[in-house]
mmCIF file of C-alpha atoms and ligand atoms in Angstrom:
data_model
loop_
_atom_site.group_PDB
_atom_site.id
_atom_site.type_symbol
_atom_site.label_atom_id
_atom_site.label_comp_id
_atom_site.label_asym_id
_atom_site.label_seq_id
_atom_site.Cartn_x
_atom_site.Cartn_y
_atom_site.Cartn_z
ATOM 1 C CA MET A 624 198.804 191.211 -149.592
ATOM 2 C CA ALA A 625 198.854 194.534 -151.176
ATOM 3 C CA LEU A 626 197.324 197.920 -150.552
ATOM 4 C CA LEU A 627 194.635 198.965 -153.147
ATOM 5 C CA GLU A 628 193.903 202.688 -154.244
ATOM 6 C CA ILE A 629 190.389 203.496 -153.307
ATOM 7 C CA LEU A 630 188.770 205.915 -155.934
ATOM 8 C CA GLU A 631 187.179 209.115 -154.687
ATOM 9 C CA PHE A 632 183.676 211.000 -155.479
ATOM 10 C CA PRO A 633 183.224 212.480 -158.144
ATOM 11 C CA ASP A 634 185.598 209.821 -160.173
ATOM 12 C CA PRO A 635 183.218 208.540 -162.909
ATOM 13 C CA ARG A 636 184.518 204.996 -162.362
ATOM 14 C CA LEU A 637 182.621 204.895 -159.256
ATOM 15 C CA ARG A 638 179.193 204.807 -161.458
ATOM 16 C CA THR A 639 179.963 201.566 -163.025
ATOM 17 C CA VAL A 640 177.649 198.910 -162.639
ATOM 18 C CA ALA A 641 179.597 195.494 -161.404
ATOM 19 C CA LYS A 642 179.169 192.279 -163.180
ATOM 20 C CA PRO A 643 178.409 189.138 -161.219
ATOM 21 C CA VAL A 644 181.182 187.009 -160.118
ATOM 22 C CA GLN A 645 181.362 183.931 -162.381
ATOM 23 C CA GLN A 646 184.332 181.759 -160.585
ATOM 24 C CA VAL A 647 184.936 182.069 -156.898
ATOM 25 C CA ASP A 648 188.712 181.053 -157.407
ATOM 26 C CA ASP A 649 192.264 181.844 -155.953
ATOM 27 C CA GLY A 650 192.648 185.126 -157.976
ATOM 28 C CA LEU A 651 189.241 186.356 -156.410
ATOM 29 C CA ARG A 652 190.367 185.271 -152.858
ATOM 30 C CA LYS A 653 193.569 187.370 -153.331
ATOM 31 C CA LEU A 654 191.658 190.374 -154.172
ATOM 32 C CA ILE A 655 189.156 189.740 -151.100
ATOM 33 C CA ASP A 656 192.472 189.857 -148.873
ATOM 34 C CA ASP A 657 193.657 192.866 -150.613
ATOM 35 C CA MET A 658 190.326 194.628 -149.894
ATOM 36 C CA PHE A 659 190.297 193.627 -146.319
ATOM 37 C CA GLU A 660 194.010 194.960 -145.871
ATOM 38 C CA THR A 661 192.903 198.158 -147.614
ATOM 39 C CA MET A 662 189.567 198.379 -145.667
ATOM 40 C CA TYR A 663 191.395 197.938 -142.367
ATOM 41 C CA ALA A 664 194.356 200.099 -143.140
ATOM 42 C CA ALA A 665 191.922 203.009 -144.075
ATOM 43 C CA PRO A 666 190.393 202.391 -141.527
ATOM 44 C CA GLY A 667 186.908 201.637 -142.679
ATOM 45 C CA ILE A 668 184.154 199.204 -141.892
ATOM 46 C CA GLY A 669 183.002 198.354 -145.404
ATOM 47 C CA LEU A 670 184.428 198.352 -148.894
ATOM 48 C CA ALA A 671 182.812 197.374 -152.541
ATOM 49 C CA ALA A 672 185.075 196.064 -155.106
ATOM 50 C CA THR A 673 183.836 199.214 -157.413
ATOM 51 C CA GLN A 674 185.845 201.448 -154.869
ATOM 52 C CA VAL A 675 189.114 199.700 -155.950
ATOM 53 C CA ASN A 676 188.092 200.034 -159.720
ATOM 54 C CA VAL A 677 187.342 196.241 -159.998
ATOM 55 C CA HIS A 678 183.763 195.935 -161.446
ATOM 56 C CA LYS A 679 182.701 192.486 -159.938
ATOM 57 C CA ARG A 680 179.827 192.007 -157.552
ATOM 58 C CA LEU A 681 181.934 191.638 -154.252
ATOM 59 C CA LEU A 682 181.727 193.511 -150.888
ATOM 60 C CA VAL A 683 183.601 193.058 -147.515
ATOM 61 C CA LEU A 684 183.122 194.768 -144.477
ATOM 62 C CA ASP A 685 183.701 194.266 -140.802
ATOM 63 C CA VAL A 686 181.226 196.291 -138.547
ATOM 64 C CA SER A 687 182.214 194.641 -135.129
ATOM 65 C CA GLU A 688 183.625 196.608 -132.145
ATOM 66 C CA ASP A 689 186.743 195.008 -132.291
ATOM 67 C CA GLY A 690 187.515 194.785 -135.941
ATOM 68 C CA ASP A 691 187.732 191.294 -135.849
ATOM 69 C CA GLN A 692 184.822 189.841 -137.826
ATOM 70 C CA PRO A 693 185.527 190.033 -141.391
ATOM 71 C CA MET A 694 182.860 189.223 -143.763
ATOM 72 C CA VAL A 695 182.409 188.662 -147.559
ATOM 73 C CA PHE A 696 179.586 188.866 -149.708
ATOM 74 C CA ILE A 697 179.878 187.485 -153.538
ATOM 75 C CA ASN A 698 177.069 188.317 -155.714
ATOM 76 C CA PRO A 699 174.766 189.902 -152.759
ATOM 77 C CA GLN A 700 171.164 189.871 -153.105
ATOM 78 C CA ILE A 701 168.956 191.784 -150.572
ATOM 79 C CA THR A 702 165.260 191.932 -149.834
ATOM 80 C CA PRO A 703 164.051 194.151 -147.106
ATOM 81 C CA ILE A 704 162.027 192.334 -144.375
ATOM 82 C CA GLY A 705 159.009 194.711 -143.505
ATOM 83 C CA SER A 706 158.562 198.186 -144.236
ATOM 84 C CA ASP A 707 160.391 199.853 -141.389
ATOM 85 C CA THR A 708 163.153 202.347 -142.170
ATOM 86 C CA LYS A 709 165.545 204.023 -140.241
ATOM 87 C CA PRO A 710 167.972 207.063 -140.666
ATOM 88 C CA TYR A 711 171.757 206.424 -140.061
ATOM 89 C CA GLU A 712 174.916 208.834 -140.481
ATOM 90 C CA GLU A 713 176.764 207.465 -143.135
ATOM 91 C CA GLY A 714 180.150 208.014 -144.489
ATOM 92 C CA CYS A 715 182.581 206.264 -147.412
ATOM 93 C CA LEU A 716 186.114 205.747 -147.948
ATOM 94 C CA SER A 717 185.138 207.321 -151.458
ATOM 95 C CA VAL A 718 183.833 210.457 -150.061
ATOM 96 C CA PRO A 719 186.426 211.344 -147.149
ATOM 97 C CA GLY A 720 185.670 213.729 -144.537
ATOM 98 C CA PHE A 721 181.900 213.880 -144.977
ATOM 99 C CA HIS A 722 178.944 212.173 -143.321
ATOM 100 C CA GLU A 723 175.308 212.574 -143.801
ATOM 101 C CA GLN A 724 171.868 210.913 -142.578
ATOM 102 C CA VAL A 725 170.466 208.383 -145.043
ATOM 103 C CA VAL A 726 167.115 206.713 -144.651
ATOM 104 C CA ARG A 727 167.115 202.878 -145.643
ATOM 105 C CA PRO A 728 165.238 199.819 -144.794
ATOM 106 C CA ASP A 729 165.803 198.491 -141.191
ATOM 107 C CA ARG A 730 165.923 194.985 -141.546
ATOM 108 C CA ILE A 731 166.907 192.958 -144.754
ATOM 109 C CA LEU A 732 167.448 189.200 -145.934
ATOM 110 C CA VAL A 733 170.681 188.919 -147.751
ATOM 111 C CA ARG A 734 171.821 185.902 -149.990
ATOM 112 C CA ALA A 735 175.326 185.722 -151.062
ATOM 113 C CA LEU A 736 178.351 183.595 -151.715
ATOM 114 C CA ASP A 737 180.948 183.071 -149.422
ATOM 115 C CA ARG A 738 184.954 183.029 -150.265
ATOM 116 C CA HIS A 739 184.573 179.400 -151.043
ATOM 117 C CA GLY A 740 181.637 180.017 -153.334
ATOM 118 C CA GLU A 741 178.862 178.315 -151.185
ATOM 119 C CA GLN A 742 175.697 180.177 -150.766
ATOM 120 C CA PHE A 743 174.482 181.201 -147.574
ATOM 121 C CA GLU A 744 171.592 183.497 -146.396
ATOM 122 C CA MET A 745 171.339 185.595 -143.126
ATOM 123 C CA GLU A 746 169.180 188.545 -141.746
ATOM 124 C CA ALA A 747 170.743 191.742 -140.850
ATOM 125 C CA ASP A 748 169.501 194.668 -139.084
ATOM 126 C CA GLY A 749 171.297 197.825 -137.321
ATOM 127 C CA LEU A 750 174.936 198.687 -138.830
ATOM 128 C CA LEU A 751 175.227 195.425 -140.516
ATOM 129 C CA ALA A 752 171.941 196.250 -142.399
ATOM 130 C CA VAL A 753 172.995 199.775 -143.288
ATOM 131 C CA CYS A 754 176.639 198.861 -144.408
ATOM 132 C CA LEU A 755 175.437 196.063 -146.610
ATOM 133 C CA GLN A 756 172.823 198.321 -148.440
ATOM 134 C CA HIS A 757 175.456 200.826 -148.555
ATOM 135 C CA GLU A 758 178.210 198.602 -150.382
ATOM 136 C CA ILE A 759 175.742 196.902 -152.555
ATOM 137 C CA ASP A 760 174.749 200.571 -153.848
ATOM 138 C CA HIS A 761 178.428 200.939 -154.864
ATOM 139 C CA LEU A 762 178.044 197.927 -156.931
ATOM 140 C CA ASP A 763 174.866 199.435 -158.660
ATOM 141 C CA GLY A 764 177.359 202.770 -159.383
ATOM 142 C CA LYS A 765 175.575 204.620 -156.461
ATOM 143 C CA LEU A 766 176.877 206.520 -153.510
ATOM 144 C CA PHE A 767 175.511 207.628 -150.543
ATOM 145 C CA VAL A 768 175.393 211.227 -151.539
ATOM 146 C CA ASP A 769 172.951 210.350 -154.077
ATOM 147 C CA HIS A 770 170.497 209.763 -151.202
ATOM 148 C CA VAL A 771 171.018 213.416 -149.951
ATOM 149 C CA SER A 772 170.014 216.777 -151.432
ATOM 150 C CA ARG A 773 171.218 218.100 -154.729
ATOM 151 C CA LEU A 774 172.650 221.039 -152.895
ATOM 152 C CA LYS A 775 174.540 219.077 -150.194
ATOM 153 C CA ARG A 776 175.958 216.772 -153.250
ATOM 154 C CA GLU A 777 177.265 219.745 -155.094
ATOM 155 C CA ARG A 778 178.745 221.338 -151.834
ATOM 156 C CA ILE A 779 180.697 217.882 -151.271
ATOM 157 C CA ARG A 780 181.518 217.385 -154.962
ATOM 158 C CA LYS A 781 183.116 220.923 -155.094
ATOM 159 C CA LYS A 782 185.177 220.604 -151.473
ATOM 160 C CA LEU A 783 186.348 217.172 -152.717
ATOM 161 C CA GLU A 784 187.467 218.418 -156.241
ATOM 162 C CA LYS A 785 189.182 221.183 -154.741
ATOM 163 C CA VAL A 786 191.237 218.951 -152.260
ATOM 164 C CA GLN A 787 191.826 216.589 -154.939
ATOM 165 C CA ARG A 788 193.609 219.304 -157.365
ATOM 166 C CA HIS A 789 196.037 219.951 -154.372
ATOM 167 C CA ALA A 790 196.645 216.148 -153.825
HETATM 168 C C1 LIG B 1345 180.063 202.337 -145.326
HETATM 169 O O1 LIG B 1345 182.264 203.517 -144.577
HETATM 170 C C2 LIG B 1345 179.295 202.901 -144.002
HETATM 171 O O2 LIG B 1345 184.899 209.952 -144.023
HETATM 172 C C3 LIG B 1345 181.424 202.156 -144.757
HETATM 173 O O3 LIG B 1345 187.569 210.486 -143.328
HETATM 174 C C4 LIG B 1345 179.515 204.005 -143.106
HETATM 175 O O4 LIG B 1345 184.141 202.721 -143.773
HETATM 176 C C5 LIG B 1345 178.341 202.350 -143.804
HETATM 177 C C6 LIG B 1345 185.731 206.645 -143.495
HETATM 178 C C7 LIG B 1345 178.853 204.314 -142.345
HETATM 179 C C8 LIG B 1345 177.513 202.164 -142.701
HETATM 180 C C9 LIG B 1345 177.637 203.368 -141.996
HETATM 181 C C10 LIG B 1345 184.938 207.961 -143.912
HETATM 182 C C11 LIG B 1345 187.114 206.862 -142.855
HETATM 183 C C12 LIG B 1345 185.273 205.159 -143.600
HETATM 184 C C13 LIG B 1345 185.594 209.160 -143.767
HETATM 185 C C14 LIG B 1345 183.536 203.661 -144.033
HETATM 186 C C15 LIG B 1345 186.982 209.045 -143.535
HETATM 187 C C16 LIG B 1345 187.867 208.113 -143.093
HETATM 188 C C17 LIG B 1345 184.030 204.975 -144.118
HETATM 189 CO CO1 LIG B 1346 180.981 203.559 -149.530
#
């Protein structure tokens, strides 16, 4: 297993739109294991392949209390269930130290492949629904800061650029 480097905002590589996974093979499963190791070490609750500079449609998350429920979603597709939305205070391993309220659909249906390439479907709400939508945004080159005002986004960008200059 290996720890992967996490790209940080405003790195332009975070704007890459990821390509569908064609083959769920041992190479991909190794990447999935490395992404879990990286996410748990951070520590974080979700990580998209985009954040480790791999532009494939793949994400891992664990929103359980004890951090013992790893979930993998390959080529995920979501549709909102109903029209209810909810605000949630989001953060991101690629935007360290910043949290902002983001409004998203409250309940979603997700269809994806698991680590064996088998298709599954599930309904999600609460933190799981927030995290899935946040991570799928990454696969489309989007960040939670895109959901807040330009003023807030620019303030975050400038502060992070300053920290990165001193890193
Ligand atoms: C995405 O975020 C998420 O600022 C996953 O200094 C977040 O794991 C989905 C983290 C909230 C739903 C709700 C952030 C770690 C981790 C930081 C994360 C930090 C250290 C964020
Ligand atoms: Co994120």
